[in-house]
């Protein structure tokens, strides 16, 4: 019998804009999505996938590698098979559909990364409604890598906030961020120096803003590791954030522990 349902929120983005006026390929990271989902299932929880349009997320090609599984080819192949074939990955809802099912039916939310959330989730009104519900109820809310940027959707003027960041107007962004529910929370996110690696070797272009800059402008108390790509999870109240792809196992552990504590209370 399931211990409860966890709403896994994915992105539908396939491209992200860059400063040269073009776009680069993006999507959702394989390990960041599947490792926590499998851990939740193993711990007795049911996972329900939802995206803005209800379609399955696009896998970021940069994540399609055993390197993101510590070189464990068997773990990589298991994750690929889960992504391709498991019902949990292939019978998703729209975000609106998840809301209409009743958010009280879900014990937690989990938002994995890849740069996709920077494109769609951070300005999606349904994502905002979901984030606000879990914040107000104090229910575990886990966001990994670029995933924490989706918390921006909860603010009253998320779209204007993002536009100000793209325009390079940090002062205006701070103005639009007023009323953000997570202002003052301790958190982490994919760092500026980690993003530079992606910009230099994957995108071959610069993004309009980095994630630490964005969440700091919003009012978050953002920290990062001294060494890039070291695992890092920050917990503040109901909010659980992981810094990078290598934080996949630690954030899964933290989320399951938070769920189990609520279940035992």
PDB file of C-alpha atoms in Angstrom, residues 113-239:
ATOM      1  CA  UNK A 113      16.444  20.257 -13.234  1.00  0.00           C
ATOM      2  CA  UNK A 114      18.062  20.616 -16.522  1.00  0.00           C
ATOM      3  CA  UNK A 115      17.573  24.157 -17.770  1.00  0.00           C
ATOM      4  CA  UNK A 116      13.960  23.500 -18.792  1.00  0.00           C
ATOM      5  CA  UNK A 117      12.386  25.089 -15.674  1.00  0.00           C
ATOM      6  CA  UNK A 118      14.155  28.373 -16.527  1.00  0.00           C
ATOM      7  CA  UNK A 119      12.111  28.525 -19.741  1.00  0.00           C
ATOM      8  CA  UNK A 120       8.627  27.478 -18.691  1.00  0.00           C
ATOM      9  CA  UNK A 121       8.080  26.546 -15.030  1.00  0.00           C
ATOM     10  CA  UNK A 122       9.393  29.785 -13.520  1.00  0.00           C
ATOM     11  CA  UNK A 123       6.609  31.774 -15.210  1.00  0.00           C
ATOM     12  CA  UNK A 124       3.859  29.145 -15.305  1.00  0.00           C
ATOM     13  CA  UNK A 125       0.771  30.266 -13.327  1.00  0.00           C
ATOM     14  CA  UNK A 126      -0.208  26.677 -12.491  1.00  0.00           C
ATOM     15  CA  UNK A 127       3.298  26.021 -11.158  1.00  0.00           C
ATOM     16  CA  UNK A 128       2.830  29.132  -9.059  1.00  0.00           C
ATOM     17  CA  UNK A 129      -0.467  27.912  -7.659  1.00  0.00           C
ATOM     18  CA  UNK A 130       1.062  24.547  -6.791  1.00  0.00           C
ATOM     19  CA  UNK A 131       4.126  26.090  -5.124  1.00  0.00           C
ATOM     20  CA  UNK A 132       1.968  28.452  -3.077  1.00  0.00           C
ATOM     21  CA  UNK A 133      -0.240  25.581  -1.896  1.00  0.00           C
ATOM     22  CA  UNK A 134       2.701  23.507  -0.652  1.00  0.00           C
ATOM     23  CA  UNK A 135       4.312  26.550   0.932  1.00  0.00           C
ATOM     24  CA  UNK A 136       1.117  27.512   2.771  1.00  0.00           C
ATOM     25  CA  UNK A 137       0.534  23.941   3.950  1.00  0.00           C
ATOM     26  CA  UNK A 138       4.179  23.483   4.959  1.00  0.00           C
ATOM     27  CA  UNK A 139       4.428  20.280   2.917  1.00  0.00           C
ATOM     28  CA  UNK A 140       7.825  19.051   1.636  1.00  0.00           C
ATOM     29  CA  UNK A 141       8.839  20.850  -1.551  1.00  0.00           C
ATOM     30  CA  UNK A 142      12.040  19.599  -3.202  1.00  0.00           C
ATOM     31  CA  UNK A 143      13.748  21.341  -6.116  1.00  0.00           C
ATOM     32  CA  UNK A 144      16.968  20.106  -7.746  1.00  0.00           C
ATOM     33  CA  UNK A 145      19.698  21.875  -9.775  1.00  0.00           C
ATOM     34  CA  UNK A 146      17.870  24.415 -12.013  1.00  0.00           C
ATOM     35  CA  UNK A 147      14.596  23.234 -10.447  1.00  0.00           C
ATOM     36  CA  UNK A 148      14.664  25.841  -7.626  1.00  0.00           C
ATOM     37  CA  UNK A 149      14.067  28.580 -10.194  1.00  0.00           C
ATOM     38  CA  UNK A 150      10.508  27.205 -10.453  1.00  0.00           C
ATOM     39  CA  UNK A 151       9.813  28.676  -7.005  1.00  0.00           C
ATOM     40  CA  UNK A 152       9.763  32.063  -8.763  1.00  0.00           C
ATOM     41  CA  UNK A 153       6.388  31.101 -10.247  1.00  0.00           C
ATOM     42  CA  UNK A 154       4.844  31.584  -6.801  1.00  0.00           C
ATOM     43  CA  UNK A 155       5.497  35.343  -6.815  1.00  0.00           C
ATOM     44  CA  UNK A 156       2.737  37.721  -7.972  1.00  0.00           C
ATOM     45  CA  UNK A 157       4.736  39.023 -10.961  1.00  0.00           C
ATOM     46  CA  UNK A 158       6.860  36.082 -12.080  1.00  0.00           C
ATOM     47  CA  UNK A 159       6.730  36.889 -15.795  1.00  0.00           C
ATOM     48  CA  UNK A 160       7.750  40.510 -15.226  1.00  0.00           C
ATOM     49  CA  UNK A 161      10.530  39.358 -12.869  1.00  0.00           C
ATOM     50  CA  UNK A 162      11.967  37.070 -15.535  1.00  0.00           C
ATOM     51  CA  UNK A 163      11.736  39.782 -18.196  1.00  0.00           C
ATOM     52  CA  UNK A 164      13.680  42.171 -15.962  1.00  0.00           C
ATOM     53  CA  UNK A 165      16.394  39.544 -15.482  1.00  0.00           C
ATOM     54  CA  UNK A 166      16.642  39.027 -19.249  1.00  0.00           C
ATOM     55  CA  UNK A 167      16.916  42.804 -19.688  1.00  0.00           C
ATOM     56  CA  UNK A 168      19.735  42.885 -17.134  1.00  0.00           C
ATOM     57  CA  UNK A 169      17.759  45.205 -14.841  1.00  0.00           C
ATOM     58  CA  UNK A 170      18.361  43.728 -11.393  1.00  0.00           C
ATOM     59  CA  UNK A 171      16.787  46.688  -9.598  1.00  0.00           C
ATOM     60  CA  UNK A 172      13.571  46.233 -11.536  1.00  0.00           C
ATOM     61  CA  UNK A 173      13.687  42.484 -10.922  1.00  0.00           C
ATOM     62  CA  UNK A 174      13.903  43.124  -7.169  1.00  0.00           C
ATOM     63  CA  UNK A 175      10.848  45.356  -7.410  1.00  0.00           C
ATOM     64  CA  UNK A 176       8.829  42.726  -9.272  1.00  0.00           C
ATOM     65  CA  UNK A 177       9.903  40.071  -6.743  1.00  0.00           C
ATOM     66  CA  UNK A 178       8.123  41.738  -3.846  1.00  0.00           C
ATOM     67  CA  UNK A 179       5.714  39.328  -2.203  1.00  0.00           C
ATOM     68  CA  UNK A 180       7.742  36.198  -3.046  1.00  0.00           C
ATOM     69  CA  UNK A 181       6.838  33.498  -0.561  1.00  0.00           C
ATOM     70  CA  UNK A 182      10.407  32.172  -0.251  1.00  0.00           C
ATOM     71  CA  UNK A 183      12.144  35.491   0.456  1.00  0.00           C
ATOM     72  CA  UNK A 184      14.598  34.939   3.303  1.00  0.00           C
ATOM     73  CA  UNK A 185      14.680  31.151   2.898  1.00  0.00           C
ATOM     74  CA  UNK A 186      18.069  29.445   2.836  1.00  0.00           C
ATOM     75  CA  UNK A 187      18.472  27.618  -0.471  1.00  0.00           C
ATOM     76  CA  UNK A 188      20.874  26.442  -3.126  1.00  0.00           C
ATOM     77  CA  UNK A 189      20.688  26.151  -6.905  1.00  0.00           C
ATOM     78  CA  UNK A 190      22.922  25.360  -9.889  1.00  0.00           C
ATOM     79  CA  UNK A 191      25.759  27.825  -9.396  1.00  0.00           C
ATOM     80  CA  UNK A 192      27.150  30.549 -11.624  1.00  0.00           C
ATOM     81  CA  UNK A 193      30.496  28.763 -11.983  1.00  0.00           C
ATOM     82  CA  UNK A 194      28.822  25.441 -12.749  1.00  0.00           C
ATOM     83  CA  UNK A 195      26.631  27.193 -15.334  1.00  0.00           C
ATOM     84  CA  UNK A 196      29.750  28.587 -17.014  1.00  0.00           C
ATOM     85  CA  UNK A 197      30.878  25.028 -17.733  1.00  0.00           C
ATOM     86  CA  UNK A 198      27.565  24.349 -19.474  1.00  0.00           C
ATOM     87  CA  UNK A 199      27.746  27.652 -21.356  1.00  0.00           C
ATOM     88  CA  UNK A 200      31.308  27.006 -22.533  1.00  0.00           C
ATOM     89  CA  UNK A 201      31.112  23.318 -23.399  1.00  0.00           C
ATOM     90  CA  UNK A 202      27.447  22.529 -24.088  1.00  0.00           C
ATOM     91  CA  UNK A 203      25.571  25.660 -25.163  1.00  0.00           C
ATOM     92  CA  UNK A 204      28.612  27.525 -26.569  1.00  0.00           C
ATOM     93  CA  UNK A 205      26.735  30.686 -25.633  1.00  0.00           C
ATOM     94  CA  UNK A 206      25.865  32.775 -22.576  1.00  0.00           C
ATOM     95  CA  UNK A 207      22.523  32.738 -20.796  1.00  0.00           C
ATOM     96  CA  UNK A 208      20.795  36.018 -19.974  1.00  0.00           C
ATOM     97  CA  UNK A 209      21.046  35.368 -16.245  1.00  0.00           C
ATOM     98  CA  UNK A 210      22.364  32.747 -13.846  1.00  0.00           C
ATOM     99  CA  UNK A 211      20.334  31.012 -11.190  1.00  0.00           C
ATOM    100  CA  UNK A 212      22.104  32.393  -8.107  1.00  0.00           C
ATOM    101  CA  UNK A 213      21.691  35.921  -9.466  1.00  0.00           C
ATOM    102  CA  UNK A 214      17.988  35.308 -10.060  1.00  0.00           C
ATOM    103  CA  UNK A 215      17.137  33.771  -6.693  1.00  0.00           C
ATOM    104  CA  UNK A 216      19.230  36.345  -4.827  1.00  0.00           C
ATOM    105  CA  UNK A 217      17.390  39.151  -6.616  1.00  0.00           C
ATOM    106  CA  UNK A 218      14.137  37.473  -5.600  1.00  0.00           C
ATOM    107  CA  UNK A 219      15.172  37.583  -1.944  1.00  0.00           C
ATOM    108  CA  UNK A 220      16.563  34.097  -1.389  1.00  0.00           C
ATOM    109  CA  UNK A 221      19.490  33.397   0.949  1.00  0.00           C
ATOM    110  CA  UNK A 222      21.454  31.437  -1.649  1.00  0.00           C
ATOM    111  CA  UNK A 223      24.627  29.430  -0.982  1.00  0.00           C
ATOM    112  CA  UNK A 224      26.824  27.104  -3.023  1.00  0.00           C
ATOM    113  CA  UNK A 225      29.693  24.683  -2.474  1.00  0.00           C
ATOM    114  CA  UNK A 226      33.311  25.874  -2.613  1.00  0.00           C
ATOM    115  CA  UNK A 227      34.017  23.119  -5.136  1.00  0.00           C
ATOM    116  CA  UNK A 228      31.863  22.935  -8.262  1.00  0.00           C
ATOM    117  CA  UNK A 229      29.684  19.858  -8.770  1.00  0.00           C
ATOM    118  CA  UNK A 230      30.064  18.640  -5.207  1.00  0.00           C
ATOM    119  CA  UNK A 231      26.730  17.335  -3.794  1.00  0.00           C
ATOM    120  CA  UNK A 232      24.870  19.909  -1.744  1.00  0.00           C
ATOM    121  CA  UNK A 233      21.391  19.974  -0.226  1.00  0.00           C
ATOM    122  CA  UNK A 234      19.957  22.862   1.814  1.00  0.00           C
ATOM    123  CA  UNK A 235      16.829  22.447   3.955  1.00  0.00           C
ATOM    124  CA  UNK A 236      14.873  25.398   5.342  1.00  0.00           C
ATOM    125  CA  UNK A 237      11.421  24.687   6.735  1.00  0.00           C
ATOM    126  CA  UNK A 238       9.447  22.844   4.014  1.00  0.00           C
ATOM    127  CA  UNK A 239      11.871  23.824   1.240  1.00  0.00           C
TER     128      UNK A 239
END
